[in-house]
Short mmCIF file of C-alpha atoms and ligand atoms in Angstrom, two decimals:
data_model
loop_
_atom_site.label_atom_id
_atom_site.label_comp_id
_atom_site.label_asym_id
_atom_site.label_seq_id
_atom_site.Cartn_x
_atom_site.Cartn_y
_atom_site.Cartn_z
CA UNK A 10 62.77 88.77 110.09
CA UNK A 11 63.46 89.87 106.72
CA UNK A 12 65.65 93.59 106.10
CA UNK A 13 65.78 96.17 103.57
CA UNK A 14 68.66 96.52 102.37
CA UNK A 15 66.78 98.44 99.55
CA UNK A 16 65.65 101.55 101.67
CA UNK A 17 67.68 104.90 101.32
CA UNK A 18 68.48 106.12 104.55
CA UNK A 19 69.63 109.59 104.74
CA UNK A 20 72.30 110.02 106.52
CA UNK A 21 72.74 113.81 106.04
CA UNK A 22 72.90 115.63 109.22
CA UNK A 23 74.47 112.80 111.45
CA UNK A 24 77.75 113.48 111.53
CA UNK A 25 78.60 111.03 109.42
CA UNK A 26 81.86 111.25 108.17
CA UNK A 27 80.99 110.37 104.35
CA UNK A 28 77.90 112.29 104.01
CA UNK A 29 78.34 116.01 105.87
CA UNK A 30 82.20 116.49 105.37
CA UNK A 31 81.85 117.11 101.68
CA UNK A 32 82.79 120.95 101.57
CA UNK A 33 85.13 120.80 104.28
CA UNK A 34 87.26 118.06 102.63
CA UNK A 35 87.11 120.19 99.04
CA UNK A 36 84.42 118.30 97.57
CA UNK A 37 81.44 119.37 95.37
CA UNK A 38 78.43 119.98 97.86
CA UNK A 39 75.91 118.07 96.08
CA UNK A 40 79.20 114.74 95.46
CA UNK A 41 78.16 111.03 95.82
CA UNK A 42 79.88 109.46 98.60
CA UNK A 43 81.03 105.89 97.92
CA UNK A 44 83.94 106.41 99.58
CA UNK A 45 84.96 105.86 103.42
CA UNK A 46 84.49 102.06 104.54
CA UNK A 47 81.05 102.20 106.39
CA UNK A 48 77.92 100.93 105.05
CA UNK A 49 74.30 102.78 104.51
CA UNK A 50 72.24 100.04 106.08
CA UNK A 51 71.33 100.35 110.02
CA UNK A 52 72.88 97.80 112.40
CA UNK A 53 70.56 94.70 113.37
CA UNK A 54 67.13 95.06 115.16
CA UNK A 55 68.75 93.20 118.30
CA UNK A 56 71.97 95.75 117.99
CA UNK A 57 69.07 99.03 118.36
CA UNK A 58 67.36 97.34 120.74
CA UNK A 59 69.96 96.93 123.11
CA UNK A 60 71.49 100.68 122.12
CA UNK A 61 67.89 101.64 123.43
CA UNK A 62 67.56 99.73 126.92
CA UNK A 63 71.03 101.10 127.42
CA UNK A 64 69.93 104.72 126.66
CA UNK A 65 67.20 104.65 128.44
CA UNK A 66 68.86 103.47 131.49
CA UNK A 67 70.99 106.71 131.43
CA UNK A 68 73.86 106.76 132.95
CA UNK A 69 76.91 106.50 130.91
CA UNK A 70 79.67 106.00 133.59
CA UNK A 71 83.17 104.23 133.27
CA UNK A 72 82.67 101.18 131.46
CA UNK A 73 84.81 97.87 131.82
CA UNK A 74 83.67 94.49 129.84
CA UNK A 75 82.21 92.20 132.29
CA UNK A 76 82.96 89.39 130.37
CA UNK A 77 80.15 89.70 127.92
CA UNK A 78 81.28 91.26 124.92
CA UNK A 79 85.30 89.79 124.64
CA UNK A 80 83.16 86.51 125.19
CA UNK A 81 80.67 86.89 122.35
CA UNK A 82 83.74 88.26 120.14
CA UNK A 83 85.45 84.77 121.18
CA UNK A 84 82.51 82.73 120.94
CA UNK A 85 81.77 84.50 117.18
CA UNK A 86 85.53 83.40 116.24
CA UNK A 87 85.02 79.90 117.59
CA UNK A 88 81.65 79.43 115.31
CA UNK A 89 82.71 81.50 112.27
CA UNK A 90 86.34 80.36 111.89
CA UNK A 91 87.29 77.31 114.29
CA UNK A 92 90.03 80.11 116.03
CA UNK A 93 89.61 79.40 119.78
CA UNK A 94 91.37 83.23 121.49
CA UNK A 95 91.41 82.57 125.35
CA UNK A 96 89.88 85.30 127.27
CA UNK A 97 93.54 86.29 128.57
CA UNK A 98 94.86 86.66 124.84
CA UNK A 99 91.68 89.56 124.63
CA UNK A 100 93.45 93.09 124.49
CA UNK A 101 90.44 95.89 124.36
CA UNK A 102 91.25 98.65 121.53
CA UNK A 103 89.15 102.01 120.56
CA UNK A 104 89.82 100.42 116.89
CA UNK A 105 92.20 98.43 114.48
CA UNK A 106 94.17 101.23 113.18
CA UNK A 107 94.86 102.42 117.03
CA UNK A 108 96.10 98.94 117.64
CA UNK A 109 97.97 99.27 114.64
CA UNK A 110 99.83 101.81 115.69
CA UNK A 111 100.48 100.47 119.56
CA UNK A 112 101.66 97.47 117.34
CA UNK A 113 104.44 99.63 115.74
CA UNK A 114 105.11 101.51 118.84
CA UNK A 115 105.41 97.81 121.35
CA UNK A 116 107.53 96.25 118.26
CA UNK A 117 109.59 98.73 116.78
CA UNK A 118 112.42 101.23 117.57
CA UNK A 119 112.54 104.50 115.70
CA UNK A 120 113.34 104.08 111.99
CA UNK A 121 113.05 100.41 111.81
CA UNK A 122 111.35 98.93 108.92
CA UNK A 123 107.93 97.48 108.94
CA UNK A 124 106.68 95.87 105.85
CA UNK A 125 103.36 96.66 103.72
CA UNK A 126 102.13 95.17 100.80
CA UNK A 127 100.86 98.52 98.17
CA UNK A 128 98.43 99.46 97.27
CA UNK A 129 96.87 98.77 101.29
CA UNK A 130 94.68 100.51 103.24
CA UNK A 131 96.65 104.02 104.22
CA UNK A 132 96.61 103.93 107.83
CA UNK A 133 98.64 100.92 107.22
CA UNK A 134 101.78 103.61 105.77
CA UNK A 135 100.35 106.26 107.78
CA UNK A 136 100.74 104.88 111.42
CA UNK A 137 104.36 103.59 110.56
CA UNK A 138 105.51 107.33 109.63
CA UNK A 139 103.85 108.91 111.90
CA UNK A 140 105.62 107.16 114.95
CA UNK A 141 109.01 107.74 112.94
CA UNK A 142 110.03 104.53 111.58
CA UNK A 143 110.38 103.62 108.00
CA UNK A 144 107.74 101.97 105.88
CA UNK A 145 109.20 99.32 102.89
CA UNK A 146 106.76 98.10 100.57
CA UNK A 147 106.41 94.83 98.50
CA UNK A 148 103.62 95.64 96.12
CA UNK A 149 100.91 93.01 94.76
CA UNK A 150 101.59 92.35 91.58
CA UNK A 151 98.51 91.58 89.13
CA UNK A 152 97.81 89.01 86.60
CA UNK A 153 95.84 88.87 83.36
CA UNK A 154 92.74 88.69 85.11
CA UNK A 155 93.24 91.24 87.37
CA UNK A 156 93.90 89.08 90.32
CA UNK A 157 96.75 90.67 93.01
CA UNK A 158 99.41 88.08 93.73
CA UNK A 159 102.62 87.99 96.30
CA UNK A 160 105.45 88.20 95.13
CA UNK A 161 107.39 85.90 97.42
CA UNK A 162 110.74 86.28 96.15
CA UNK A 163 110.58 90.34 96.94
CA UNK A 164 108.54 89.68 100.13
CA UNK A 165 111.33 87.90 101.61
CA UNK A 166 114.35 89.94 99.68
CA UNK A 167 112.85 93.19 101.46
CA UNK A 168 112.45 91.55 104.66
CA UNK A 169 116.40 90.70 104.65
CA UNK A 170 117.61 94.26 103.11
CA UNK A 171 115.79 96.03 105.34
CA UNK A 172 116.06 94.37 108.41
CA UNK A 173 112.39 94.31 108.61
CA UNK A 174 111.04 93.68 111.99
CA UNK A 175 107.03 94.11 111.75
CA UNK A 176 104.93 92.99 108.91
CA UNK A 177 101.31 94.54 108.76
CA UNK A 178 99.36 92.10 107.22
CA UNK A 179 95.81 93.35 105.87
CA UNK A 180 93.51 89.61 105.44
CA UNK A 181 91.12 90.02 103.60
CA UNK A 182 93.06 92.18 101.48
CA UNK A 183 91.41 96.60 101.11
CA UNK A 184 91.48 97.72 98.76
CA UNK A 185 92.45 94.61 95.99
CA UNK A 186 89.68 92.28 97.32
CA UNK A 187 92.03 89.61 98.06
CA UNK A 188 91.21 86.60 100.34
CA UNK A 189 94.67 84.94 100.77
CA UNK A 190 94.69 81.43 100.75
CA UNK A 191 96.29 78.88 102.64
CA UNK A 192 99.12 78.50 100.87
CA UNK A 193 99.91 81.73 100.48
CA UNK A 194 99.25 82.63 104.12
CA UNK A 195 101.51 79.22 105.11
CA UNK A 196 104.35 81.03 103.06
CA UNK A 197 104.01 84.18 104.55
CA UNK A 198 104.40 82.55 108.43
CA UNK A 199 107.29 80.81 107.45
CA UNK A 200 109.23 83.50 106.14
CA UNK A 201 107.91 85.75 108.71
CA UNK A 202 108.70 83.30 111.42
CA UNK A 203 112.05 82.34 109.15
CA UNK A 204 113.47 85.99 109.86
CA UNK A 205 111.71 86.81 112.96
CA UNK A 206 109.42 89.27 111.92
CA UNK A 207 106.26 90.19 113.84
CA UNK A 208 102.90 89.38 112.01
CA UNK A 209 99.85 92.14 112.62
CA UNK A 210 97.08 90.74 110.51
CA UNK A 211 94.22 93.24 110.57
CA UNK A 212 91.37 91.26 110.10
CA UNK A 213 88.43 93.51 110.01
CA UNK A 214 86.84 92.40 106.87
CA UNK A 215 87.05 88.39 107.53
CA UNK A 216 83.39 88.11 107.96
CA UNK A 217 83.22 89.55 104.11
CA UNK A 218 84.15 86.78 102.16
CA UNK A 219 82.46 85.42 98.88
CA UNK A 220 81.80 82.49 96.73
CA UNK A 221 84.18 79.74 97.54
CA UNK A 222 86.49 81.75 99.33
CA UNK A 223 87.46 81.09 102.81
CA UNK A 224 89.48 83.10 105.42
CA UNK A 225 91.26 82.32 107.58
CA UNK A 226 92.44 83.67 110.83
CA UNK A 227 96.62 84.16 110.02
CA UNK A 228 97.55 82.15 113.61
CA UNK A 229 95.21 79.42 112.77
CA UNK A 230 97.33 78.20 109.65
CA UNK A 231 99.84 76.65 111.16
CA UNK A 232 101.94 77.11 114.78
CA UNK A 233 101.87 81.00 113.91
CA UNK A 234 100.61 82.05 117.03
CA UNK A 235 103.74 83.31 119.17
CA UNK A 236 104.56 85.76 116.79
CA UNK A 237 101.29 87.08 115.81
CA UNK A 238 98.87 89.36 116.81
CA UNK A 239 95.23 89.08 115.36
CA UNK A 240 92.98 92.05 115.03
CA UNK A 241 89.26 92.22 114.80
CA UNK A 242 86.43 94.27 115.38
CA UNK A 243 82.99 94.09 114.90
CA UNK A 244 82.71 97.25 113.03
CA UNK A 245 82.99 96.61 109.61
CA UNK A 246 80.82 93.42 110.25
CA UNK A 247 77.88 94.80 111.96
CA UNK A 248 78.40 98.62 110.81
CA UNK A 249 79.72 100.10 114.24
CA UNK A 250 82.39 102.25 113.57
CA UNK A 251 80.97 104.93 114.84
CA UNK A 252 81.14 102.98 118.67
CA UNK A 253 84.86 102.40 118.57
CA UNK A 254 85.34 98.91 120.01
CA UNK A 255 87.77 96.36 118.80
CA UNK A 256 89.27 92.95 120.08
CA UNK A 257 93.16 92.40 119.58
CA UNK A 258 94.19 88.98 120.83
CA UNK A 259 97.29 88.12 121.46
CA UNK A 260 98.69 84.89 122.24
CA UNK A 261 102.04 84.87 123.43
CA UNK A 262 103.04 86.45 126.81
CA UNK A 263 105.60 88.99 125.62
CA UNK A 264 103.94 90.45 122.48
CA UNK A 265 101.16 91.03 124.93
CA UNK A 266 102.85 92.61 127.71
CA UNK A 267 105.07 94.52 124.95
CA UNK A 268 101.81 95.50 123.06
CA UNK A 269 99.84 96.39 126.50
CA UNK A 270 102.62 98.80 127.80
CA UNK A 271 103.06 100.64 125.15
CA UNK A 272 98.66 101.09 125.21
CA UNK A 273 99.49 102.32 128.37
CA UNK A 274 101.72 104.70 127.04
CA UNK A 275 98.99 106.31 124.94
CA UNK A 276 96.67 106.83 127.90
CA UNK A 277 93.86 104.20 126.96
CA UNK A 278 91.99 102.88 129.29
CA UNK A 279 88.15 102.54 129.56
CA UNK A 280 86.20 100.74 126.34
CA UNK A 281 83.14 102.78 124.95
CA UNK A 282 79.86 101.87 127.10
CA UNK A 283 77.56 102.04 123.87
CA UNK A 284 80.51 100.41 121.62
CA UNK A 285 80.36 97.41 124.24
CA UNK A 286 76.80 96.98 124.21
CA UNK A 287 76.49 96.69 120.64
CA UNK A 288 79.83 94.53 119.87
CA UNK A 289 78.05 91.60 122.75
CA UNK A 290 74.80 92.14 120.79
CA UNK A 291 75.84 92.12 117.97
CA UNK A 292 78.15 88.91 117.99
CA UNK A 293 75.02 86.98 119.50
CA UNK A 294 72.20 87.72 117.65
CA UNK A 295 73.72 89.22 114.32
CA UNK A 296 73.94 86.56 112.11
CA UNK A 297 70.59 86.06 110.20
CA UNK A 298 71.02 89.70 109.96
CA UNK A 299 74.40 89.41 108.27
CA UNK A 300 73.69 86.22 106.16
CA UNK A 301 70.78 88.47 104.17
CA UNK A 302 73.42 91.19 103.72
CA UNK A 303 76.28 88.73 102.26
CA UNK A 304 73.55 87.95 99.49
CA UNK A 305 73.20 91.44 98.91
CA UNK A 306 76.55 92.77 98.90
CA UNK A 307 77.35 89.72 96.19
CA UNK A 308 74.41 91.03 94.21
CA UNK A 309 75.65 94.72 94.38
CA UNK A 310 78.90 92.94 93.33
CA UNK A 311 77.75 91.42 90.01
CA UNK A 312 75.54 94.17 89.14
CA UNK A 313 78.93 96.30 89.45
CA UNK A 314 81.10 94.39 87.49
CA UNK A 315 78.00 93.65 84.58
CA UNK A 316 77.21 97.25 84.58
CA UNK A 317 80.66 98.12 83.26
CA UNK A 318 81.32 95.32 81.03
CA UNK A 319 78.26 96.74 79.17
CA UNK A 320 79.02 100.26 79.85
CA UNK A 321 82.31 100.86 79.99
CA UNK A 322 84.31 97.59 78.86
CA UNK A 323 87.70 99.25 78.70
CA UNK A 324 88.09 99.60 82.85
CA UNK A 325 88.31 96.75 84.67
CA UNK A 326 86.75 95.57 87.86
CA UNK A 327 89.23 93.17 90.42
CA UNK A 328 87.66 89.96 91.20
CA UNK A 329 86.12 90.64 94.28
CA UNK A 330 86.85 87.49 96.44
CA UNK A 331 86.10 89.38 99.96
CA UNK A 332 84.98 92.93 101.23
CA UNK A 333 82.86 95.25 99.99
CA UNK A 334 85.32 97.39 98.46
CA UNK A 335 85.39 97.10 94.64
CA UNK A 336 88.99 97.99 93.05
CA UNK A 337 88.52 99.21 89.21
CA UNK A 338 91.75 99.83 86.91
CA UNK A 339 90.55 103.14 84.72
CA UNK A 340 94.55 103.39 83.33
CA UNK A 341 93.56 101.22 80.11
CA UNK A 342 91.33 104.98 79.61
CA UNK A 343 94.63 106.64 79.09
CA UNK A 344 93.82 109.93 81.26
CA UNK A 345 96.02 111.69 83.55
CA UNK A 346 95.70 111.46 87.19
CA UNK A 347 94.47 114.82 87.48
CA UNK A 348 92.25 114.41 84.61
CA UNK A 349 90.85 111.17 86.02
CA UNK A 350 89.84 112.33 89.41
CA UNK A 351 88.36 116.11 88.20
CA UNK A 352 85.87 113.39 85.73
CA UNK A 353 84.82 111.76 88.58
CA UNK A 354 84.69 114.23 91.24
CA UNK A 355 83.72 117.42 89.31
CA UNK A 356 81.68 115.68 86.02
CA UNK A 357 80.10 112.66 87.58
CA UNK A 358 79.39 114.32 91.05
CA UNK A 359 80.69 110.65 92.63
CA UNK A 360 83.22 110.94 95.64
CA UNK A 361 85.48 107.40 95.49
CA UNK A 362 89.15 106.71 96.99
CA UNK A 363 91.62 107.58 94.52
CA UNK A 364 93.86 104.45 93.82
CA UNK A 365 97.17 106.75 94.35
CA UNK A 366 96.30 107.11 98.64
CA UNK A 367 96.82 103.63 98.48
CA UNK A 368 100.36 103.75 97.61
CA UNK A 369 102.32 104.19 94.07
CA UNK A 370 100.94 101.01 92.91
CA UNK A 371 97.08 102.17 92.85
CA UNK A 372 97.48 105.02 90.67
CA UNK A 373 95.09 105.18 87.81
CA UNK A 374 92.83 102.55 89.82
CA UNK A 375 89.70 103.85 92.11
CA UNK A 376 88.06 102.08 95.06
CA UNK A 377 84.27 101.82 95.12
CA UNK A 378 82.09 101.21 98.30
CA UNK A 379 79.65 99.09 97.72
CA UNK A 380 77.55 98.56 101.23
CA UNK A 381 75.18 100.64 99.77
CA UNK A 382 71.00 100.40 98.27
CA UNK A 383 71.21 99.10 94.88
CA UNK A 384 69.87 102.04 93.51
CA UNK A 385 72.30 104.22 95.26
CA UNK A 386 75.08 101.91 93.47
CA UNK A 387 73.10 102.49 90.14
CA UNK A 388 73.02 105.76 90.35
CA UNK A 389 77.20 106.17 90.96
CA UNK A 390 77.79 103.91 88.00
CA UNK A 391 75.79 105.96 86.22
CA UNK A 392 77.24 108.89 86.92
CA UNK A 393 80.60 106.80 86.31
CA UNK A 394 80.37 105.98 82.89
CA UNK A 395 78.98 109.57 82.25
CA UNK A 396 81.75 111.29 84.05
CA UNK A 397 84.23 108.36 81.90
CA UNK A 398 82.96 108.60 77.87
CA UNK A 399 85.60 109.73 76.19
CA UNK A 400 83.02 112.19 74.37
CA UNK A 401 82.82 113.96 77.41
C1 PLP B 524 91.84 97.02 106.62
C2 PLP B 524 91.19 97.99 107.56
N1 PLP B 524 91.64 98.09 108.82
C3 PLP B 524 91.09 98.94 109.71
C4 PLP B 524 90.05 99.76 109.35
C5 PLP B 524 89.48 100.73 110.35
O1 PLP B 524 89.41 100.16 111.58
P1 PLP B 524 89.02 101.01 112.86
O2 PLP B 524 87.87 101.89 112.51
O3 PLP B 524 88.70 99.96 113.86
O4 PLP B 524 90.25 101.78 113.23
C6 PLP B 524 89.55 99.69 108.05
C7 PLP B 524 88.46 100.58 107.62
O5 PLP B 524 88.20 100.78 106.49
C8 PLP B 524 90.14 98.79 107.14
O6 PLP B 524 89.70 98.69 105.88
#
């Protein structure tokens, strides 16, 4: 069957996290959200379906997986990306950014270091200080085109100053757009593996990946998999964040017992009924679905990046080699932070992530959402440019 991604669904009214929290997060009432990483399309017609058998059943007891949905996530892997996770690698998360933080817990002491790469997704700074232990950065740094790089030299020099022991890896890369290749993802393992650092590679977006791009799962590029633990959900992929299922797997024996006691630790035990029931449906008969919204979400990419070379030349739009994120550089516009954001927010009526959450290295850049209907995306670039002329 053939989906909308056209229709405007409103979402007001749903607790949704980008739509009704406006006010109480000290935005305009009547703001644009293009912010949060969820998408405004509805889940696949086989994903509702099985939601509404399991409703109407109506009993939503302790839930365990009986082998369906860690085996669709593994069969999905096997298909999409020629990784082959045994069901014993499978550890069952609420989310990634909860396994994240397990991850710094099960491999860290307090105020070791664990290495980022700014600007990243926050959680990725946030769940290292949090659970007291020190966060090092070694930013991207960006070439004439806009493309984010590693800088190897100062990967591995911050790795040995800081006695780094845990490197969260975030493939494909939020917010730059990234998909690392595998070159650069062979360097990374060595050094990694070189100075016995523990790889988390939080792999949410991998089923986002454009043009001729490829990802690749991090343990899959070379003998990578005894110090590495892969995360994955269906929730970016399908839109199911709201359900709250992930799969971690982990390979070797002692990251998994290390990572599993210290789950323990935080309580967590039963997976979300609902969240199960979608991930298995989803991972089986989601794909047509999916395949029309890759050719969308590349269309809403290009009519992005033409809009502003015609509109407003001067910022500039990443290449957008995987996710839906779009990362746009407004410094060459020469206003302050402040006076950036109060544009956007208070003139344009458009609620984005502000470059600077992302670490020091993302000031003056925004991040755009672009899972959205095309006229939805119109209308925030609108607003954009309008919020932007320097006449303003
Ligand atoms: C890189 C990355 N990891 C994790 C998450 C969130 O994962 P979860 O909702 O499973 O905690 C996001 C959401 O935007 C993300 O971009």
């Amino acid at each position: 069957m053939l989906y909308d991604f056209d229709e405007i669904i409103d979402r007001r009214g749903t607790n949704s996290l980008k739509y009704d929290f406006a006010a109480e997060r000290g935005m305009p009432a009547d703001v644009l959200p293009l912010w949060v990483a969820d998408m405004d399309f509805r889940a696949p017609r086989e994903v509702l379906d099985a939601l509404r058998d399991a409703a109407a059943h109506g009993i939503f007891g302790y839930s365990d997986d009986g082998g369906g949905g860690g085996e669709a996530a593994r069969a999905w892997f096997r298909r999409e990306f020629a990784y082959d996770p045994q069901p014993e690698w499978t550890v069952k998360s609420p989310g990634v950014v909860f396994a994240l933080a397990t991850a710094v817990r099960a491999f860290t002491a307090p105020n070791d270091a664990t290495l980022i790469q700014e600007p990243v997704y926050y959680p990725f700074s946030g769940v290292v200080t949090a659970n007291g232990r020190r966060v090092v950065s070694s930013p991207l740094v960006i070439d004439a085109d806009g493309r984010h790089h590693i800088d190897f030299d100062d990967f591995e020099r911050q790795i040995v100053a800081n006695d780094v022991k845990l490197f969260l890896l975030c493939s494909p890369h939020n917010p730059v757009g990234r998909v690392w290749t595998l070159a650069e993802l062979q360097q990374i393992g060595d050094i990694c593996r070189r100075h016995r650092v523990v790889v988390v590679a939080d792999e949410i977006h991998c089923d986002f990946v454009w043009d001729e791009n490829r990802h690749r799962v991090f343990s899959t590029v070379a003998d990578f998999a005894d110090f590495t633990v892969v995360c994955t959900a269906p929730s970016k992929t399908f839109n199911l964040a709201g359900l709250q299922t992930s799969n971690i797997f982990i390979a070797d024996a002692g990251l998994r017992r290390r990572f599993q006691q210290a789950l323990r630790v935080s309580g967590y035990s039963q997976l979300n009924q609902l969240g199960l029931v979608a991930t298995e449906s989803a991972y089986r008969h989601g794909r047509d679905w999916l395949t029309q919204l890759r050719k969308y979400l590349v269309a809403n990419r290009d009519f992005m990046r033409d809009f502003l070379r015609r509109e407003l030349p001067v910022v500039k739009m990443t290449p957008l080699e995987g996710t839906y994120l779009t990362w746009v550089d407004c410094r060459p516009l020469g206003f302050s932070h402040r006076e950036l954001n109060d544009r956007i927010i208070q003139r344009g009526k458009l609620w984005l992530d502000d470059g600077l959450i992302f670490g020091k290295s993302g000031a003056g850049f925004q991040r755009f959402n672009i899972a959205c209907p095309r006229a939805t995306l119109a209308e925030a670039l609108n607003r954009f440019a309008g919020a932007l002329a320097k006449d303003n």
